[in-house]
mmCIF file of C-alpha atoms in Angstrom:
data_model
loop_
_atom_site.group_PDB
_atom_site.id
_atom_site.type_symbol
_atom_site.label_atom_id
_atom_site.label_comp_id
_atom_site.label_asym_id
_atom_site.label_seq_id
_atom_site.Cartn_x
_atom_site.Cartn_y
_atom_site.Cartn_z
ATOM 1 C CA MET A 174 -2.042 0.019 50.400
ATOM 2 C CA THR A 175 1.157 -0.087 48.384
ATOM 3 C CA SER A 176 1.465 -0.246 44.644
ATOM 4 C CA LEU A 177 3.919 -2.399 42.810
ATOM 5 C CA PRO A 178 6.234 -0.834 40.261
ATOM 6 C CA HIS A 179 4.974 -1.147 36.702
ATOM 7 C CA ALA A 180 7.235 -3.148 34.435
ATOM 8 C CA ALA A 181 6.716 -2.794 30.702
ATOM 9 C CA PRO A 182 6.491 -6.038 28.714
ATOM 10 C CA GLU A 183 9.561 -6.736 26.613
ATOM 11 C CA SER A 184 7.560 -6.254 23.397
ATOM 12 C CA THR A 185 6.667 -2.654 24.270
ATOM 13 C CA PRO A 186 8.599 -0.197 22.047
ATOM 14 C CA ALA A 187 10.961 2.173 23.816
ATOM 15 C CA ILE A 188 9.764 5.713 24.471
ATOM 16 C CA GLY A 189 10.319 7.826 21.390
ATOM 17 C CA THR A 190 9.630 5.026 18.916
ATOM 18 C CA SER A 191 6.302 4.395 17.251
ATOM 19 C CA VAL A 192 4.604 2.330 14.599
ATOM 20 C CA SER A 193 4.833 3.455 10.989
ATOM 21 C CA ALA A 194 2.148 5.681 9.491
ATOM 22 C CA ASP A 195 1.147 2.832 7.158
ATOM 23 C CA ASP A 196 0.756 0.369 10.053
ATOM 24 C CA PHE A 197 -1.252 2.925 12.030
ATOM 25 C CA LYS A 198 -3.587 3.525 9.063
ATOM 26 C CA ARG A 199 -3.921 -0.237 8.553
ATOM 27 C CA ALA A 200 -5.020 -0.692 12.164
ATOM 28 C CA PHE A 201 -7.660 2.053 11.971
ATOM 29 C CA ARG A 202 -9.001 1.013 8.543
ATOM 30 C CA GLY A 203 -11.101 -1.615 10.330
ATOM 31 C CA HIS A 204 -12.379 0.822 12.967
ATOM 32 C CA PRO A 205 -15.447 2.680 11.632
ATOM 33 C CA GLY A 206 -16.262 6.257 12.509
ATOM 34 C CA GLY A 207 -19.489 8.240 12.379
ATOM 35 C CA ILE A 208 -19.575 11.068 9.844
ATOM 36 C CA ALA A 209 -19.934 14.760 10.623
ATOM 37 C CA VAL A 210 -19.424 17.985 8.710
ATOM 38 C CA ILE A 211 -17.842 20.867 10.619
ATOM 39 C CA THR A 212 -18.536 24.433 9.451
ATOM 40 C CA ALA A 213 -17.233 27.836 10.497
ATOM 41 C CA TYR A 214 -17.246 31.377 9.166
ATOM 42 C CA GLY A 215 -14.009 33.312 8.805
ATOM 43 C CA GLU A 216 -12.487 36.348 7.112
ATOM 44 C CA ASN A 217 -12.720 34.664 3.703
ATOM 45 C CA GLY A 218 -16.249 33.322 4.148
ATOM 46 C CA PRO A 219 -17.655 29.931 5.138
ATOM 47 C CA VAL A 220 -15.620 26.706 5.309
ATOM 48 C CA ALA A 221 -16.609 23.067 5.744
ATOM 49 C CA LEU A 222 -14.876 19.738 6.141
ATOM 50 C CA THR A 223 -15.964 16.142 6.676
ATOM 51 C CA ALA A 224 -14.763 14.454 9.866
ATOM 52 C CA SER A 225 -15.013 10.929 11.233
ATOM 53 C CA SER A 226 -13.404 11.878 14.545
ATOM 54 C CA VAL A 227 -16.364 13.485 16.367
ATOM 55 C CA SER A 228 -17.096 11.968 19.783
ATOM 56 C CA SER A 229 -19.254 12.994 22.685
ATOM 57 C CA VAL A 230 -17.278 13.503 25.883
ATOM 58 C CA SER A 231 -19.810 14.624 28.461
ATOM 59 C CA ALA A 232 -23.566 15.202 28.622
ATOM 60 C CA ASP A 233 -23.335 17.656 31.540
ATOM 61 C CA PRO A 234 -21.778 19.937 30.451
ATOM 62 C CA PRO A 235 -22.486 18.940 26.811
ATOM 63 C CA LEU A 236 -18.974 18.529 25.375
ATOM 64 C CA LEU A 237 -17.641 16.922 22.208
ATOM 65 C CA ILE A 238 -14.224 16.541 20.609
ATOM 66 C CA PHE A 239 -12.971 16.195 17.039
ATOM 67 C CA SER A 240 -9.736 16.627 15.148
ATOM 68 C CA VAL A 241 -8.878 18.542 11.997
ATOM 69 C CA SER A 242 -5.905 17.847 9.769
ATOM 70 C CA ALA A 243 -3.405 20.569 8.946
ATOM 71 C CA LEU A 244 -3.764 19.400 5.313
ATOM 72 C CA SER A 245 -7.339 20.714 5.032
ATOM 73 C CA SER A 246 -7.808 24.228 3.670
ATOM 74 C CA ALA A 247 -10.706 24.665 6.166
ATOM 75 C CA THR A 248 -8.551 23.948 9.220
ATOM 76 C CA PRO A 249 -7.117 27.444 9.840
ATOM 77 C CA THR A 250 -10.615 28.976 9.875
ATOM 78 C CA ILE A 251 -12.047 26.251 12.134
ATOM 79 C CA VAL A 252 -9.112 26.414 14.566
ATOM 80 C CA ALA A 253 -9.365 30.233 14.766
ATOM 81 C CA ALA A 254 -13.150 30.270 15.223
ATOM 82 C CA ASP A 255 -14.845 30.936 18.550
ATOM 83 C CA THR A 256 -17.920 28.973 17.476
ATOM 84 C CA ILE A 257 -18.577 26.257 14.900
ATOM 85 C CA VAL A 258 -21.436 24.021 13.773
ATOM 86 C CA VAL A 259 -21.088 20.242 13.943
ATOM 87 C CA HIS A 260 -23.515 18.488 11.565
ATOM 88 C CA LEU A 261 -24.118 14.848 12.580
ATOM 89 C CA LEU A 262 -25.008 12.967 9.398
ATOM 90 C CA ASP A 263 -26.924 9.841 8.482
ATOM 91 C CA ALA A 264 -27.139 7.987 5.155
ATOM 92 C CA GLU A 265 -29.644 10.541 3.793
ATOM 93 C CA ASP A 266 -26.833 13.119 4.045
ATOM 94 C CA ILE A 267 -24.273 11.228 1.911
ATOM 95 C CA GLY A 268 -24.262 14.013 -0.696
ATOM 96 C CA LEU A 269 -23.160 16.586 1.880
ATOM 97 C CA ALA A 270 -20.533 14.190 3.277
ATOM 98 C CA ARG A 271 -19.065 13.748 -0.206
ATOM 99 C CA THR A 272 -19.219 17.458 -1.035
ATOM 100 C CA ALA A 273 -17.466 18.504 2.187
ATOM 101 C CA SER A 274 -14.756 15.866 1.695
ATOM 102 C CA THR A 275 -13.927 16.776 -1.913
ATOM 103 C CA SER A 276 -10.856 18.976 -2.249
ATOM 104 C CA GLY A 277 -11.152 22.071 -4.433
ATOM 105 C CA LEU A 278 -14.960 22.058 -4.505
ATOM 106 C CA ASP A 279 -16.973 25.151 -3.530
ATOM 107 C CA ARG A 280 -18.944 23.629 -0.663
ATOM 108 C CA PHE A 281 -21.237 26.661 -0.472
ATOM 109 C CA ALA A 282 -21.982 27.245 -4.174
ATOM 110 C CA ASP A 283 -25.580 26.032 -3.836
ATOM 111 C CA THR A 284 -27.036 28.730 -1.593
ATOM 112 C CA SER A 285 -30.331 26.823 -1.287
ATOM 113 C CA THR A 286 -28.641 24.129 0.846
ATOM 114 C CA TRP A 287 -27.301 26.339 3.635
ATOM 115 C CA SER A 288 -27.730 29.636 5.451
ATOM 116 C CA ARG A 289 -26.075 31.557 8.265
ATOM 117 C CA LEU A 290 -27.463 31.297 11.759
ATOM 118 C CA PRO A 291 -28.356 34.625 13.455
ATOM 119 C CA THR A 292 -25.020 34.190 15.286
ATOM 120 C CA GLY A 293 -23.147 33.976 11.937
ATOM 121 C CA GLU A 294 -22.146 30.322 11.580
ATOM 122 C CA PRO A 295 -22.995 28.477 8.343
ATOM 123 C CA VAL A 296 -25.524 25.656 8.791
ATOM 124 C CA TYR A 297 -26.638 23.090 6.215
ATOM 125 C CA HIS A 298 -30.386 22.493 5.915
ATOM 126 C CA GLY A 299 -32.090 19.133 6.368
ATOM 127 C CA VAL A 300 -29.259 17.190 8.015
ATOM 128 C CA ARG A 301 -30.052 14.587 10.685
ATOM 129 C CA ALA A 302 -28.825 16.858 13.488
ATOM 130 C CA TRP A 303 -26.557 19.831 14.087
ATOM 131 C CA LEU A 304 -25.012 21.459 17.147
ATOM 132 C CA ARG A 305 -23.752 25.037 17.388
ATOM 133 C CA CYS A 306 -20.720 24.874 19.658
ATOM 134 C CA LYS A 307 -18.276 27.155 21.426
ATOM 135 C CA ILE A 308 -14.682 25.987 21.157
ATOM 136 C CA VAL A 309 -13.319 25.563 24.673
ATOM 137 C CA SER A 310 -9.926 23.959 24.022
ATOM 138 C CA ARG A 311 -7.421 23.309 21.228
ATOM 139 C CA MET A 312 -4.462 20.938 21.324
ATOM 140 C CA ASP A 313 -1.842 20.399 18.635
ATOM 141 C CA ALA A 314 -1.402 16.674 18.025
ATOM 142 C CA GLY A 315 0.999 15.649 15.277
ATOM 143 C CA GLY A 316 -0.304 17.021 11.979
ATOM 144 C CA SER A 317 -3.738 17.747 13.447
ATOM 145 C CA THR A 318 -5.478 19.897 16.011
ATOM 146 C CA VAL A 319 -7.816 18.291 18.538
ATOM 147 C CA ILE A 320 -10.707 20.588 19.417
ATOM 148 C CA ALA A 321 -13.050 20.374 22.407
ATOM 149 C CA ALA A 322 -16.335 22.231 22.087
ATOM 150 C CA GLN A 323 -19.393 22.856 24.233
ATOM 151 C CA ALA A 324 -22.816 22.539 22.600
ATOM 152 C CA LEU A 325 -24.794 25.782 22.867
ATOM 153 C CA GLN A 326 -27.683 24.955 20.550
ATOM 154 C CA VAL A 327 -29.017 21.747 18.950
ATOM 155 C CA ASP A 328 -31.441 20.945 16.155
ATOM 156 C CA VAL A 329 -32.472 17.311 15.549
ATOM 157 C CA GLU A 330 -34.285 16.801 12.244
ATOM 158 C CA ARG A 331 -34.418 12.988 12.301
ATOM 159 C CA ASP A 332 -34.599 11.692 15.880
ATOM 160 C CA LEU A 333 -34.129 8.078 16.946
ATOM 161 C CA GLU A 334 -35.787 6.250 19.804
ATOM 162 C CA PRO A 335 -33.427 4.144 21.961
ATOM 163 C CA GLY A 336 -32.763 0.839 20.188
ATOM 164 C CA GLU A 337 -34.150 2.067 16.850
ATOM 165 C CA PRO A 338 -31.758 1.211 13.975
ATOM 166 C CA GLY A 339 -31.903 4.486 12.030
ATOM 167 C CA ALA A 340 -29.607 4.843 9.012
ATOM 168 C CA ALA A 341 -26.246 5.866 10.495
ATOM 169 C CA LEU A 342 -23.546 6.914 8.044
ATOM 170 C CA VAL A 343 -20.092 5.564 8.862
ATOM 171 C CA TYR A 344 -16.711 5.528 7.183
ATOM 172 C CA HIS A 345 -14.981 2.150 7.232
ATOM 173 C CA ASN A 346 -11.998 0.916 5.217
ATOM 174 C CA ARG A 347 -12.061 3.930 2.864
ATOM 175 C CA THR A 348 -15.758 3.443 2.033
ATOM 176 C CA TRP A 349 -19.077 4.980 3.112
ATOM 177 C CA HIS A 350 -21.526 2.580 4.808
ATOM 178 C CA ARG A 351 -25.114 2.726 6.036
ATOM 179 C CA LEU A 352 -25.846 1.049 9.341
ATOM 180 C CA GLY A 353 -29.370 -0.169 9.883
ATOM 181 C CA GLU A 354 -31.476 -3.146 10.986
ATOM 182 C CA HIS A 355 -29.540 -5.404 8.556
ATOM 183 C CA SER A 356 -26.271 -4.705 10.403
ATOM 184 C CA ARG A 357 -27.673 -5.137 13.923
ATOM 185 C CA LEU A 358 -26.082 -7.778 16.143
ATOM 186 C CA ASP A 359 -27.902 -8.916 19.267
#
């Protein structure tokens, strides 16, 4: 079997060129993402940030990926950590999503909402689900770092049966949304 040479369409930009940051943001504004809060513990204490980039990669081994922006004050601690906690949120967790996404706010001021696991990582109480993960890979990508992590421990507070609508929290077009039965398409 022989393969034919690949010819790029004439509309394809030349290598080294790319779309503008504004055009890229405009394209992704219509692409919703699930909401998670990533926590880690470092030299200066606990850190947290809200992410819409968490995706499962593999069930066996249990791997996930996410990215963190260099603009976040939590990023250096998360990138340096050996282990982190990924909190997978639903609409009941909107308060935590907002807190962890607000710059300059002490995300750990209310000590009744979180504790440290026996292994040291900060974990928020009552979220839909969380996974304690070991970071297995880091890759610089533009102004962000893409992190791959293996789940070591999981706690699911609010489980869903297959096909059940739940109350997923997503970020779409700069706004929080709740998915549920009303948004289901068959």
